[in-house]
Each structure stands twice: as structure tokens, then as C-alpha cells.
Tab-separated table of C-alpha atoms and ligand atoms in Angstrom:
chain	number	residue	atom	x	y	z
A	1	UNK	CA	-5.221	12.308	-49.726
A	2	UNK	CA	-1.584	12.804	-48.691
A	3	UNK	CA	-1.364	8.442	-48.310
A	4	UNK	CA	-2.288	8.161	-52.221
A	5	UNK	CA	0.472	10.704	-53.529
A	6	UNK	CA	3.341	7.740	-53.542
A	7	UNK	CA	3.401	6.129	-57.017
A	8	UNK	CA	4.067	3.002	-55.839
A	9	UNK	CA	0.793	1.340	-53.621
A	10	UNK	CA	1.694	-2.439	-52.349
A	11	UNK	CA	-1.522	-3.455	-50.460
A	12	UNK	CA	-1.307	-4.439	-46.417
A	13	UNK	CA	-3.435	-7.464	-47.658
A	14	UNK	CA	-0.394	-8.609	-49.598
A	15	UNK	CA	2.111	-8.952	-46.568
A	16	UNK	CA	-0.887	-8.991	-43.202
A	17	UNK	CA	0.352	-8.265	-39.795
A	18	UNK	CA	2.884	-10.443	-39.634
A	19	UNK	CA	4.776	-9.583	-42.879
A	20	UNK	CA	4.424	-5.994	-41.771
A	21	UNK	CA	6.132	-6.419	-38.448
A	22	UNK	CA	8.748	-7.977	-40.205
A	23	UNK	CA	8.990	-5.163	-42.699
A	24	UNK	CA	9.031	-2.994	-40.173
A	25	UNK	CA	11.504	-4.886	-37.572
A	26	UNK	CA	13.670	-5.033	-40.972
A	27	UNK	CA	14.780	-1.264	-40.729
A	28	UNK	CA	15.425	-1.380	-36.527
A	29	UNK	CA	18.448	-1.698	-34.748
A	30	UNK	CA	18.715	-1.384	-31.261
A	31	UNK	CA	21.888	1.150	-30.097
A	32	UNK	CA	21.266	1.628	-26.388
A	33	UNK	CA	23.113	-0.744	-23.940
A	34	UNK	CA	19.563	-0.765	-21.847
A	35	UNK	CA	18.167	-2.283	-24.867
A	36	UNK	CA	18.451	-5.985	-24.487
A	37	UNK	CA	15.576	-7.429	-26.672
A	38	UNK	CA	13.468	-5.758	-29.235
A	39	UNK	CA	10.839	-6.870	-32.258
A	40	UNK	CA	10.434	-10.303	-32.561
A	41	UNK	CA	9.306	-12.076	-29.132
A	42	UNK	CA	5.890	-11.984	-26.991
A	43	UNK	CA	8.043	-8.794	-24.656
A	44	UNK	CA	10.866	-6.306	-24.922
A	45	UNK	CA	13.553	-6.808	-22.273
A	46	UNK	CA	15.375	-4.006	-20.953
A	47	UNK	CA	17.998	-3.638	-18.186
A	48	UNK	CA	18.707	-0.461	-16.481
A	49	UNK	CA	21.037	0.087	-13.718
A	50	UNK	CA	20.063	-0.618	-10.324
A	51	UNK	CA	20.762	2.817	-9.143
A	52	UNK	CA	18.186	4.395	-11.355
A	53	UNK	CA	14.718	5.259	-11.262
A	54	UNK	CA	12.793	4.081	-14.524
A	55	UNK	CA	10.242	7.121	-15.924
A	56	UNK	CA	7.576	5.716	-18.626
A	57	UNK	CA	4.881	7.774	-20.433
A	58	UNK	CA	2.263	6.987	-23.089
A	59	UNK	CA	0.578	8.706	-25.085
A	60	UNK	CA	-2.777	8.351	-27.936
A	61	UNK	CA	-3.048	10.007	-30.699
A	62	UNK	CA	-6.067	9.282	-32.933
A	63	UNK	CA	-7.118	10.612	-36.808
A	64	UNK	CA	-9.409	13.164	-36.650
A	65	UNK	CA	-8.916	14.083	-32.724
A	66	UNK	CA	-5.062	14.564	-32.848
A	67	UNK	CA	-4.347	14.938	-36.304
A	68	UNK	CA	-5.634	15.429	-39.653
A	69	UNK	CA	-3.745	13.260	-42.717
A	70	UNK	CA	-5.468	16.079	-45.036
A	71	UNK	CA	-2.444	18.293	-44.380
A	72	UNK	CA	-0.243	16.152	-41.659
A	73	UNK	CA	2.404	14.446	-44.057
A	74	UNK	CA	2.646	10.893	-42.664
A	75	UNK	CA	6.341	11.306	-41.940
A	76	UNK	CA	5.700	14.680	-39.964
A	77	UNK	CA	2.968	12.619	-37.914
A	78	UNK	CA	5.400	9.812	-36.947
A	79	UNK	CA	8.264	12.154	-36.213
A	80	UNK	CA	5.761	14.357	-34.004
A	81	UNK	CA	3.844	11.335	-32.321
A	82	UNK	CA	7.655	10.299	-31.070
A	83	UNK	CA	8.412	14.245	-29.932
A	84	UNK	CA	5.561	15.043	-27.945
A	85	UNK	CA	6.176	11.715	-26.379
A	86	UNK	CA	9.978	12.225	-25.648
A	87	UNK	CA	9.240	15.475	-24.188
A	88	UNK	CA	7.208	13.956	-21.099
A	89	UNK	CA	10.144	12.205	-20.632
A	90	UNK	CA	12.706	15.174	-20.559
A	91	UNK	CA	9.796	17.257	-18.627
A	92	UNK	CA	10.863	14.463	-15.537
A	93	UNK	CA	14.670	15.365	-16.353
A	94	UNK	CA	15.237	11.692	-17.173
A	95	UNK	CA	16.833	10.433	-20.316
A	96	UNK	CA	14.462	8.591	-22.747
A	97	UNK	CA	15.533	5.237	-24.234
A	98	UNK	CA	13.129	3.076	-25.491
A	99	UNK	CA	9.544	3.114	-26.985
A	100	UNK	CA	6.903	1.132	-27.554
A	101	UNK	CA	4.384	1.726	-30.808
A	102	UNK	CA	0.856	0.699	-30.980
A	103	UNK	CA	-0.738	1.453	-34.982
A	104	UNK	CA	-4.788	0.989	-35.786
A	105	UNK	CA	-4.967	1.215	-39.433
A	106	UNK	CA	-6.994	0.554	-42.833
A	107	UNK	CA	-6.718	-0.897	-45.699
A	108	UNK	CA	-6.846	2.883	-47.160
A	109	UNK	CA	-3.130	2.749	-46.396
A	110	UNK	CA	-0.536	1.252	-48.203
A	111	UNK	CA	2.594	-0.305	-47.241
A	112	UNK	CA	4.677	3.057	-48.344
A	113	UNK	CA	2.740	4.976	-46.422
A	114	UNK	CA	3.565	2.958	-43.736
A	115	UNK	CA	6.879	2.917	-44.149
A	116	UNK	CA	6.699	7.055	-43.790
A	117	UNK	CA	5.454	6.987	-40.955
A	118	UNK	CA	7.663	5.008	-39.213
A	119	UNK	CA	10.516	6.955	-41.472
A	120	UNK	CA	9.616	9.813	-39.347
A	121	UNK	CA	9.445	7.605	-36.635
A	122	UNK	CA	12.950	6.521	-36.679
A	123	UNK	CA	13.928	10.168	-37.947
A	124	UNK	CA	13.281	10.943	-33.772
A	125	UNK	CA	14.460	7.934	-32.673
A	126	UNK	CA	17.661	8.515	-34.229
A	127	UNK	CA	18.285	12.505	-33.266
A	128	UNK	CA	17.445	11.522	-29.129
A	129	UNK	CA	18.896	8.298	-29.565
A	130	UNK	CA	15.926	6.287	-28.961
A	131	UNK	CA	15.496	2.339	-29.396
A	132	UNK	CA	12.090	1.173	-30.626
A	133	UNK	CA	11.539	-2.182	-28.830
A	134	UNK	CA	7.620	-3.086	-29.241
A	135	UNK	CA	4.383	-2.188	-29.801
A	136	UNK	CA	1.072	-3.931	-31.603
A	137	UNK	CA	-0.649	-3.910	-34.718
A	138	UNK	CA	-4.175	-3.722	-35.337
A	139	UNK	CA	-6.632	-3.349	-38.081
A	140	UNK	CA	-9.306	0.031	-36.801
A	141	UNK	CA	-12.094	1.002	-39.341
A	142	UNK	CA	-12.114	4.480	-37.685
A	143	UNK	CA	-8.874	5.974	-39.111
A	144	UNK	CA	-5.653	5.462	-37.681
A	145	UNK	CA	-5.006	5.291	-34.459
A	146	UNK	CA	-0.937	5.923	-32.464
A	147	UNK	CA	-0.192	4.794	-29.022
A	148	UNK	CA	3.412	5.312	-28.117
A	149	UNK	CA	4.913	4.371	-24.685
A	150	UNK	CA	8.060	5.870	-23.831
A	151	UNK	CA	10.725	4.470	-21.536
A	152	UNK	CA	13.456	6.946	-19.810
A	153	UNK	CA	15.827	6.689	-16.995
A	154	UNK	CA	17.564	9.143	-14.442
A	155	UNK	CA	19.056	9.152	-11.329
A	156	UNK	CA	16.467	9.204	-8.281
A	157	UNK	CA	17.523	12.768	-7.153
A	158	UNK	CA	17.812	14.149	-10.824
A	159	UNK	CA	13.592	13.512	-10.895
A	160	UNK	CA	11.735	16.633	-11.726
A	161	UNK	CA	8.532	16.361	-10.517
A	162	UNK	CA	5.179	19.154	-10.960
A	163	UNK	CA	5.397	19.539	-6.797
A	164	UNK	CA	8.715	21.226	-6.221
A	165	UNK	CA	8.177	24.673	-6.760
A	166	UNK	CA	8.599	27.061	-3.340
A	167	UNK	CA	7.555	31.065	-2.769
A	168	UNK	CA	10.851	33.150	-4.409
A	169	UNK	CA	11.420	30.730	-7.384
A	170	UNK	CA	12.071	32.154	-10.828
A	171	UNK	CA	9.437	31.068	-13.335
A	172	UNK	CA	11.230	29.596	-16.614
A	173	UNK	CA	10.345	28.669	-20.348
A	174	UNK	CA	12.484	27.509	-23.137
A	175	UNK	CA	11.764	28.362	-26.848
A	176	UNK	CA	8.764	30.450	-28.172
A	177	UNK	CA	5.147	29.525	-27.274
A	178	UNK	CA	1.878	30.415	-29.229
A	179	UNK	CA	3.826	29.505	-33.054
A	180	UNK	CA	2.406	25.835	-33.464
A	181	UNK	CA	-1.309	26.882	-32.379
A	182	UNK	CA	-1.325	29.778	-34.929
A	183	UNK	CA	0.694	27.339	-37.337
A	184	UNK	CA	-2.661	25.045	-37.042
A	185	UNK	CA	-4.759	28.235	-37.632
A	186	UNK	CA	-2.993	28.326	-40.878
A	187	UNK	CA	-3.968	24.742	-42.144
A	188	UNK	CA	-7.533	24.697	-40.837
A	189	UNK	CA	-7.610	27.788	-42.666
A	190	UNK	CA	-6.216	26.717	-45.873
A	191	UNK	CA	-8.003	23.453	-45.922
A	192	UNK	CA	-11.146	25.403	-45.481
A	193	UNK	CA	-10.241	27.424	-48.999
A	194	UNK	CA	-9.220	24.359	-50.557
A	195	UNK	CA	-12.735	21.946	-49.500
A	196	UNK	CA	-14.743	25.020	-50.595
A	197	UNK	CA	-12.847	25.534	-53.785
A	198	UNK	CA	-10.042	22.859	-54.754
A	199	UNK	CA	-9.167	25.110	-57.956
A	200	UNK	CA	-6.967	27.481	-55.396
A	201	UNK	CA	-3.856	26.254	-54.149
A	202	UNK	CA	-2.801	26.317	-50.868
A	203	UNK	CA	-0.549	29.650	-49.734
A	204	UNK	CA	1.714	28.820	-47.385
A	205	UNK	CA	4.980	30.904	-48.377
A	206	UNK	CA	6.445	33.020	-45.522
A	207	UNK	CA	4.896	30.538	-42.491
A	208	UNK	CA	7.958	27.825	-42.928
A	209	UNK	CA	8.259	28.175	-38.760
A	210	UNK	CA	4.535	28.318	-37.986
A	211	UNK	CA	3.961	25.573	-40.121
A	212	UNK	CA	7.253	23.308	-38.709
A	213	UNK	CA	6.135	24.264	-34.668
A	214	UNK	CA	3.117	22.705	-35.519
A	215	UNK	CA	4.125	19.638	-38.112
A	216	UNK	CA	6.887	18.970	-36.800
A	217	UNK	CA	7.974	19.565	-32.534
A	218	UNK	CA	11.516	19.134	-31.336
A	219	UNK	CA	11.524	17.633	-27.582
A	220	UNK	CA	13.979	20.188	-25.708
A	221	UNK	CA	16.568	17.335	-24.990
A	222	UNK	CA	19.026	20.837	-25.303
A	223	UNK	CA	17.789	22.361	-22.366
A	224	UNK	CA	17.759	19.579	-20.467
A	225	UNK	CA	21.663	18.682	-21.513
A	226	UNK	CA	22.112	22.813	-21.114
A	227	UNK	CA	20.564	22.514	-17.837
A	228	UNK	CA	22.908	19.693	-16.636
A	229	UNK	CA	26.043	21.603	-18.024
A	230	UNK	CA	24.968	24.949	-15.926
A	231	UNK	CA	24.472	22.507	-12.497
A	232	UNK	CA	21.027	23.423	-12.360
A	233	UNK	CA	18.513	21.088	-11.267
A	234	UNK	CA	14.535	23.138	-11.750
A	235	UNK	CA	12.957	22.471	-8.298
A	236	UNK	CA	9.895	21.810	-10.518
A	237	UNK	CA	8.951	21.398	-14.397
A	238	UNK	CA	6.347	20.549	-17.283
A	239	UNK	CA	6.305	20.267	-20.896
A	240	UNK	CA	3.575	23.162	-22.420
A	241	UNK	CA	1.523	20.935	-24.508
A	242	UNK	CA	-1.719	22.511	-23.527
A	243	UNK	CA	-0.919	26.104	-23.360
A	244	UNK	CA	1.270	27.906	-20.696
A	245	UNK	CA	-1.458	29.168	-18.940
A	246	UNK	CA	-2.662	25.429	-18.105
A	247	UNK	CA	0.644	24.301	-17.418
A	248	UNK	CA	1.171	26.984	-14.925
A	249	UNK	CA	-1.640	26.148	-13.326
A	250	UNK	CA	-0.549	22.223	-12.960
A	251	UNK	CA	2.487	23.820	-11.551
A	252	UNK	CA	1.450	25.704	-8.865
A	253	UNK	CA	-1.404	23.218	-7.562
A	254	UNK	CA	1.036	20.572	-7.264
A	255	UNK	CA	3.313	22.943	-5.336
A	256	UNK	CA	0.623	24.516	-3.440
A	257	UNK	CA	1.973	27.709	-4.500
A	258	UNK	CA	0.691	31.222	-6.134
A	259	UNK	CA	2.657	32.910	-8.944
A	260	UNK	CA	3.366	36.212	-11.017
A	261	UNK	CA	4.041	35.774	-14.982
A	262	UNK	CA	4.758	38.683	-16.577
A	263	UNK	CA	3.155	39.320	-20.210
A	264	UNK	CA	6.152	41.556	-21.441
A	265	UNK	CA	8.145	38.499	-20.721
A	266	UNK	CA	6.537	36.085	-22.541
A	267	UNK	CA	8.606	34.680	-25.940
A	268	UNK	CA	6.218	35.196	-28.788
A	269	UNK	CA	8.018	34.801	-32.252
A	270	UNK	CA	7.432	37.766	-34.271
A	271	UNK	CA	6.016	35.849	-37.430
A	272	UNK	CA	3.233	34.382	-34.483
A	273	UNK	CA	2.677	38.184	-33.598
A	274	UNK	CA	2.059	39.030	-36.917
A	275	UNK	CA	-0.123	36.091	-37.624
A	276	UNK	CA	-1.887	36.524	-34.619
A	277	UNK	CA	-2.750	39.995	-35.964
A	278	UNK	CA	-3.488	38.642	-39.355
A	279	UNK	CA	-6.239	36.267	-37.586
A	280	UNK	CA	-7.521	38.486	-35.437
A	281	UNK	CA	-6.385	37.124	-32.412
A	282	UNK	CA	-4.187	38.347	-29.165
A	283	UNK	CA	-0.418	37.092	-29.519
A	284	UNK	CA	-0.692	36.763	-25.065
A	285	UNK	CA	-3.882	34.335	-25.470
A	286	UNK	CA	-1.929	32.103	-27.779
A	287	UNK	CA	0.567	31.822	-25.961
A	288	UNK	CA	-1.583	30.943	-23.035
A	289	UNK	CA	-3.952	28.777	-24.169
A	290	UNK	CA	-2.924	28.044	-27.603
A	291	UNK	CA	-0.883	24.178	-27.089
A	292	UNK	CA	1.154	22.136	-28.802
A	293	UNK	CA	4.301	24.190	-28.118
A	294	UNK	CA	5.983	21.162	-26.566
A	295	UNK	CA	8.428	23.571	-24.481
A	296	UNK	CA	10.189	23.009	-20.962
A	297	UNK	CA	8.267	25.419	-18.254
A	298	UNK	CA	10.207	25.024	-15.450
A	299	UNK	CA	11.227	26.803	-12.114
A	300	UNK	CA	14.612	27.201	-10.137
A	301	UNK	CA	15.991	28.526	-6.887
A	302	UNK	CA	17.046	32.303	-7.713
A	303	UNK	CA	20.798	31.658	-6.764
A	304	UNK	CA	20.582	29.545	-10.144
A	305	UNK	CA	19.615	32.930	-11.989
A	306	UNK	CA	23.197	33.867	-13.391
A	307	UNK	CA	23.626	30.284	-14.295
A	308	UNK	CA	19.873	30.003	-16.173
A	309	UNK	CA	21.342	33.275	-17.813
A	310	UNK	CA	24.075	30.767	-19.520
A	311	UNK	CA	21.395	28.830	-20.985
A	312	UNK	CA	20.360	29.224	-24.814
A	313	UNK	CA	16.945	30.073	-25.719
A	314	UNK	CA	15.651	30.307	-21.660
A	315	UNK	CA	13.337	33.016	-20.409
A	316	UNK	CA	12.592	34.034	-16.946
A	317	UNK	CA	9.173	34.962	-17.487
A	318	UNK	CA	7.527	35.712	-13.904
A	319	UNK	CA	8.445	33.877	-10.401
A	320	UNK	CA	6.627	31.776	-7.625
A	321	UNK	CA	4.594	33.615	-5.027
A	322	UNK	CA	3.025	32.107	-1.859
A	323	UNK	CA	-0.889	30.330	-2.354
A	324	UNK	CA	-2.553	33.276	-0.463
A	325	UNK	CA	-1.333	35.669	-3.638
A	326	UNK	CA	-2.719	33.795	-5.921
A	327	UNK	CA	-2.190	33.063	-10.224
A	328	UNK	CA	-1.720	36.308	-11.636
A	329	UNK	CA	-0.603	37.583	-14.741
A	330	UNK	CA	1.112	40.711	-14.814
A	331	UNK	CA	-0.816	42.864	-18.030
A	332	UNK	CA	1.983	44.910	-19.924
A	333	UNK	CA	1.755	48.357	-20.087
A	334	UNK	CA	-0.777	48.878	-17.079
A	335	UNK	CA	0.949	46.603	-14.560
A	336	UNK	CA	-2.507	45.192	-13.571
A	337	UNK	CA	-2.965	41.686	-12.314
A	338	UNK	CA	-5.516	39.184	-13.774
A	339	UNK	CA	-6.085	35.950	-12.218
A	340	UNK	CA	-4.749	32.946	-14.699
A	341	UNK	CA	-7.395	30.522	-16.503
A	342	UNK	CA	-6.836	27.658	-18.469
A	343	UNK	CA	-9.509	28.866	-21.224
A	344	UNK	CA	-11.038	26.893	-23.853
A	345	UNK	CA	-10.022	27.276	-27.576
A	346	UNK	CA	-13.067	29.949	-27.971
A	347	UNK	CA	-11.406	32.453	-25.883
A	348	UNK	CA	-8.743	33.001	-28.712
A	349	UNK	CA	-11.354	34.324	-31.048
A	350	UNK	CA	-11.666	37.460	-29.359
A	351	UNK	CA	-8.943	40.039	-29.584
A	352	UNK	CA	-8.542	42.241	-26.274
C	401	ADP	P1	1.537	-10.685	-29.784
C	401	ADP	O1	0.611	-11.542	-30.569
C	401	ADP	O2	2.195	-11.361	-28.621
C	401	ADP	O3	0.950	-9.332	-29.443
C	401	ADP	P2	2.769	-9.562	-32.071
C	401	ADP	O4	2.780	-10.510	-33.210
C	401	ADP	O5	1.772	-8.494	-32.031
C	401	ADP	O6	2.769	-10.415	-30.743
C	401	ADP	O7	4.206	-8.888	-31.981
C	401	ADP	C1	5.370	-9.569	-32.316
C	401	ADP	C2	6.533	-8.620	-32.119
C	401	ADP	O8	6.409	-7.495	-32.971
C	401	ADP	C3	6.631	-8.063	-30.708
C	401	ADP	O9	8.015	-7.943	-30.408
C	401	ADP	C4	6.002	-6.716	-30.821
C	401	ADP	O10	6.501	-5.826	-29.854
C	401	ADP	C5	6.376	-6.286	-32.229
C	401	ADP	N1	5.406	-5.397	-32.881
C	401	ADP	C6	4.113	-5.644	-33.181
C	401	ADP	N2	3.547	-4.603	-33.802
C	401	ADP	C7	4.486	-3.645	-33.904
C	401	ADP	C8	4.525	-2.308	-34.419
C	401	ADP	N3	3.453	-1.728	-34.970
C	401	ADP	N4	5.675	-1.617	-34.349
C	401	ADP	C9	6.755	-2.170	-33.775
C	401	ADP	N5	6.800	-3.413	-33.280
C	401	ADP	C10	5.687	-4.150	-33.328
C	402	MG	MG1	0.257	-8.004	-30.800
């Protein structure tokens, strides 16, 4: 187990909760001016100007469900429990300051492994800017178990919300989508070969950005700063954490709106395409249903278009139709339209 690597072990038992908060507490300083109090009373105190609109968002992430310690390096874990968290908070255009962490853990883990964890924890904190005020400790004799709340602010009428999108919109995405899925597909894989037979090592060379999509998310804080510097505010937007294809959908029933997505348009790395193939699998259907890609999807009024064009790493990938049109995707090649599902993980087994 990744935990028992460290040559150093110093048992929980020997400092209990409250020496660990204090351990903890011991490596936090607070650097936003929103951040009044932090560790070390029954509440965090925060004060946030009276013309802004406070956005919170929580999230659970438990051993076994959300992540597997069998390949997940504790630091990765903590960096990515903070990222997928942030993101929520950028997917509302808002500014995240503050979170709160709730850990369940063992006695199977030491102190340093701990301390990883909330290395990678602070690793976030540090690159968005992010205070950590709070949280609880718990002992859980199910694994581990991460709740993080995160605490954001923005102007009322820079709020994002899932219902804005209208008929003539341009449908947007940031970044690639499908990598972290197949970047999963990689580990189950090689922890299959290595259960079965732990003489063979894993081989992971050549997969450095599969593997990273999925150990290790970066909240799109840059497209939401890009986004400001262009003057474009998305009349609607969500991060893709369960596949476009869901997200999409969560789009367009909030705006009671159809929509047209275009599979030619759709970013697909080329090491996903190619490990896609490798799998057996269709690069599209990863993209769609695959998850995890923690990217902006996001639409905006088409006079924004030569501005969106300004913006690093942004794809127009389809537009916003009326509800009588429906959720289509547009197949490549023979222009066809098939409705959009949000499938379950099955559907990726079978290639088209
Ligand atoms: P209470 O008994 O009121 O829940 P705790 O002893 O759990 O108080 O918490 C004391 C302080 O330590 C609080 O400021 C709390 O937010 C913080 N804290 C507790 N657990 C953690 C943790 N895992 N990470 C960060 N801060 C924590
Ligand atoms: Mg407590």
C-alpha cells in the first residue's frame, strides 16, 4: 500500500485528534483578507463584502467509491479532492476563497501519510489562492472518507448559473475531455496485471497526461480569468465532471432549450485517441460519458464569438437550438443527428 512506502510511520494513537489538528493547523496560514478566523475555535469567521453574493459547494469523496489508495498517491488525492471542488466554484464564475475539510480515517494511516495528503492539499490551496479555515476529524473503520466545502464569492450579476442558455448561443468547452476516464482505464488495468501477478511491474511510460488528467485535475481558474479579460460573461455554464454528454443535458433542461454538438468539434487529445483505440473503445463515447474531465462547458451570446476566439484552449463545439429540436449530436462524416444520452459506464465497452 502506497500509505506504508514512507520510512518513517509515527502512529495517530501517539498525537489523537487533537494533536493532529494541531499538526495540521501548524502548516496553515490564512492569506485572503475574507479570511478572518481559521483552525483553532468551535467556527471559521469570514467577512465578505456586502455587495457580493457568497457561492459554497461541498463535495464527498469516499475510499473505494471515489478513489482507490492502490494507485492514488495520497498527495495526488488531496490535491484532486481540493480541484474538483474549486471547479464548482469557478463553474458559478465566482472566485473561491476558503474551504472547509472533513477526514474519516484509520489507524492504517500514519501521521506522514497524513501530512501528504494535506501537502497536496495545500499544493491547491496555494496555486488558486485558497485559505483552509475548518473542517472535522473523525476516526471511520471503512477507509477514508473526504468532505470538502468550498467557499467563493462574486459579484451578483457575474453569477453563472445552469438556466441561462437561449436558442442561437454558441456551445463552449475548455481543455480536452475523455483523457482522465481513459487515464483510469489505464490503472484499473494495470492493477488488474499487478493483483493477478505482482512479479510484473506496472507500464505506464508514454501515458504521463492520461495518467495526470486523471491523478491530478487543474480547476480552469484560466478560463475564467481569460473569460473576464475578453468581457465575456457565458449566459450559462458547468464543470464536466460526469461526462459532456450529461452535462449538456443539465444545460439545456435548466434552460429549457434543445442543442446541436458537433462530433468533429469535440477536443479529444491524440494520446486519448490512441488509447481509446488501444482499449477498444470510441474516442466520441469518452468524451461523452467518460467524467472526471473537470472542464468549463459553457455557452455565450454569438456577438462574443471573435472575443471567445481570443481565449486559450476554448472550443466552440456545437450551439443552442430551441426545445422543439431537441439534443442532438451531429455524427462526423455522415452529418446525421442522434439524440444525446447520458449513458452508463457500459456503453464505452462497445466500439461503434
Ligand atoms: P469541535 O469539537 O467543535 O468539532 P474540533 O476539535 O473538531 O472542534 O475542531 C477544532 C478546530 O480544528 C476547528 O477550528 C476545526 O475547524 C478545526 N479542524 C478539525 N479537524 C480539522 C481537519 N481535519 N482539517 C482542518 N481543520 C480541522
Ligand atoms: Mg469536530
Amino acid at each position: 500500500m502506497i500509505e506504508d512506502k514512507n520510512p518513517v510511520r509515527t502512529e495517530l494513537s501517539a498525537l489523537g485528534e487533537f494533536g493532529l489538528i494541531k499538526h495540521i493547523a501548524k502548516h496553515i496560514k490564512l492569506g485572503n483578507p475574507s479570511s478572518i478566523k481559521g483552525i483553532g475555535d468551535d467556527a471559521a469567521v469570514m467577512q465578505y463584502d456586502s455587495g457580493k453574493q457568497t457561492v459554497v459547494s461541498t463535495d464527498l469523496l469516499i475510499e473505494g467509491v471515489h478513489f482507490d489508495l492502490t494507485y492514488c498517491p495520497l498527495k495526488h488525492l488531496g490535491y484532486k479532492a481540493v480541484s474538483v471542488n474549486l471547479s464548482d466554484i469557478y463553474a458559478m464564475n465566482a472566485s473561491p476563497k476558503q474551504i472547509l475539510v472533513s477526514i474519516a480515517i484509520s489507524n492504517r494511516f500514519s501521521l506522514e501519510a497524513i501530512e501528504e495528503l494535506y501537502a497536496g492539499m495545500l499544493l491547491a490551496c496555494e496555486n488558486h489562492k485558497v485559505d483552509l479555515v475548518g473542517g472535522d476529524t473523525s476516526s471511520s473503520r471503512i477507509g477514508m472518507v473526504i468532505s470538502i466545502t468550498a467557499i467563493g464569492e462574486a459579484d451578483k450579476d457575474e453569477i453563472v448559473y445552469r438556466s441561462g442558455a437561449k436558442p442561437g448561443n454558441l456551445l463552449c468547452v475548455s481543455g480536452d475531455l475523455g483523457s482522465a476516464y481513459l487515464g483510469l482505464q489505464l490503472l484499473e488495468r494495470e492493477k488488474k496485471i499487478f493483483t493477478e501477478n505482482p512479479q510484473i511491474q506496472p507500464d505506464m511510460d508514454g501515458n504521463d497526461y492520461l495518467l495526470e488528467r486523471q491523478l491530478k485535475p487543474e480547476a480552469r481558474k484560466d478560463v475564467i480569468e481569460q473569460l473576464k479579460e475578453q468581457g465575456v460573461k457565458p449566459t450559462s455554464m458547468i464543470d464536466v465532471s460526469d461526462g459532456l454528454a450529461s452535462e449538456i443535458l443539465h444545460l439545456c433542461t435548466e434552460s429549457k432549450t434543445g442543442c446541436k454538438l458537433y462530433e468533429n468539434k469535440i477536443p479529444i487529445d491524440d494520446t486519448a485517441l490512441q488509447k481509446a483505440r488501444e482499449f477498444n473503445m470510441n474516442g466520441t463515447l469518452c468524451a461523452m460519458n467518460g467524467g472526471e474531465d473537470y472542464e468549463l462547458l459553457f455557452t455565450i451570446d454569438i456577438k462574443d464569438h471573435d472575443k471567445i476566439k481570443k481565449c486559450r484552449d476554448v472550443t466552440v463545439i456545437g450551439h443552442i437550438t430551441d426545445k422543439s429540436e431537441g439534443t442532438n449530436l451531429v455524427l462526423t462524416g455522415t452529418e446525421m443527428l442522434t439524440p444525446i444520452t447520458a449513458q452508463g459506464w457500459d456503453a464505452l465497452l462497445s466500439k461503434k
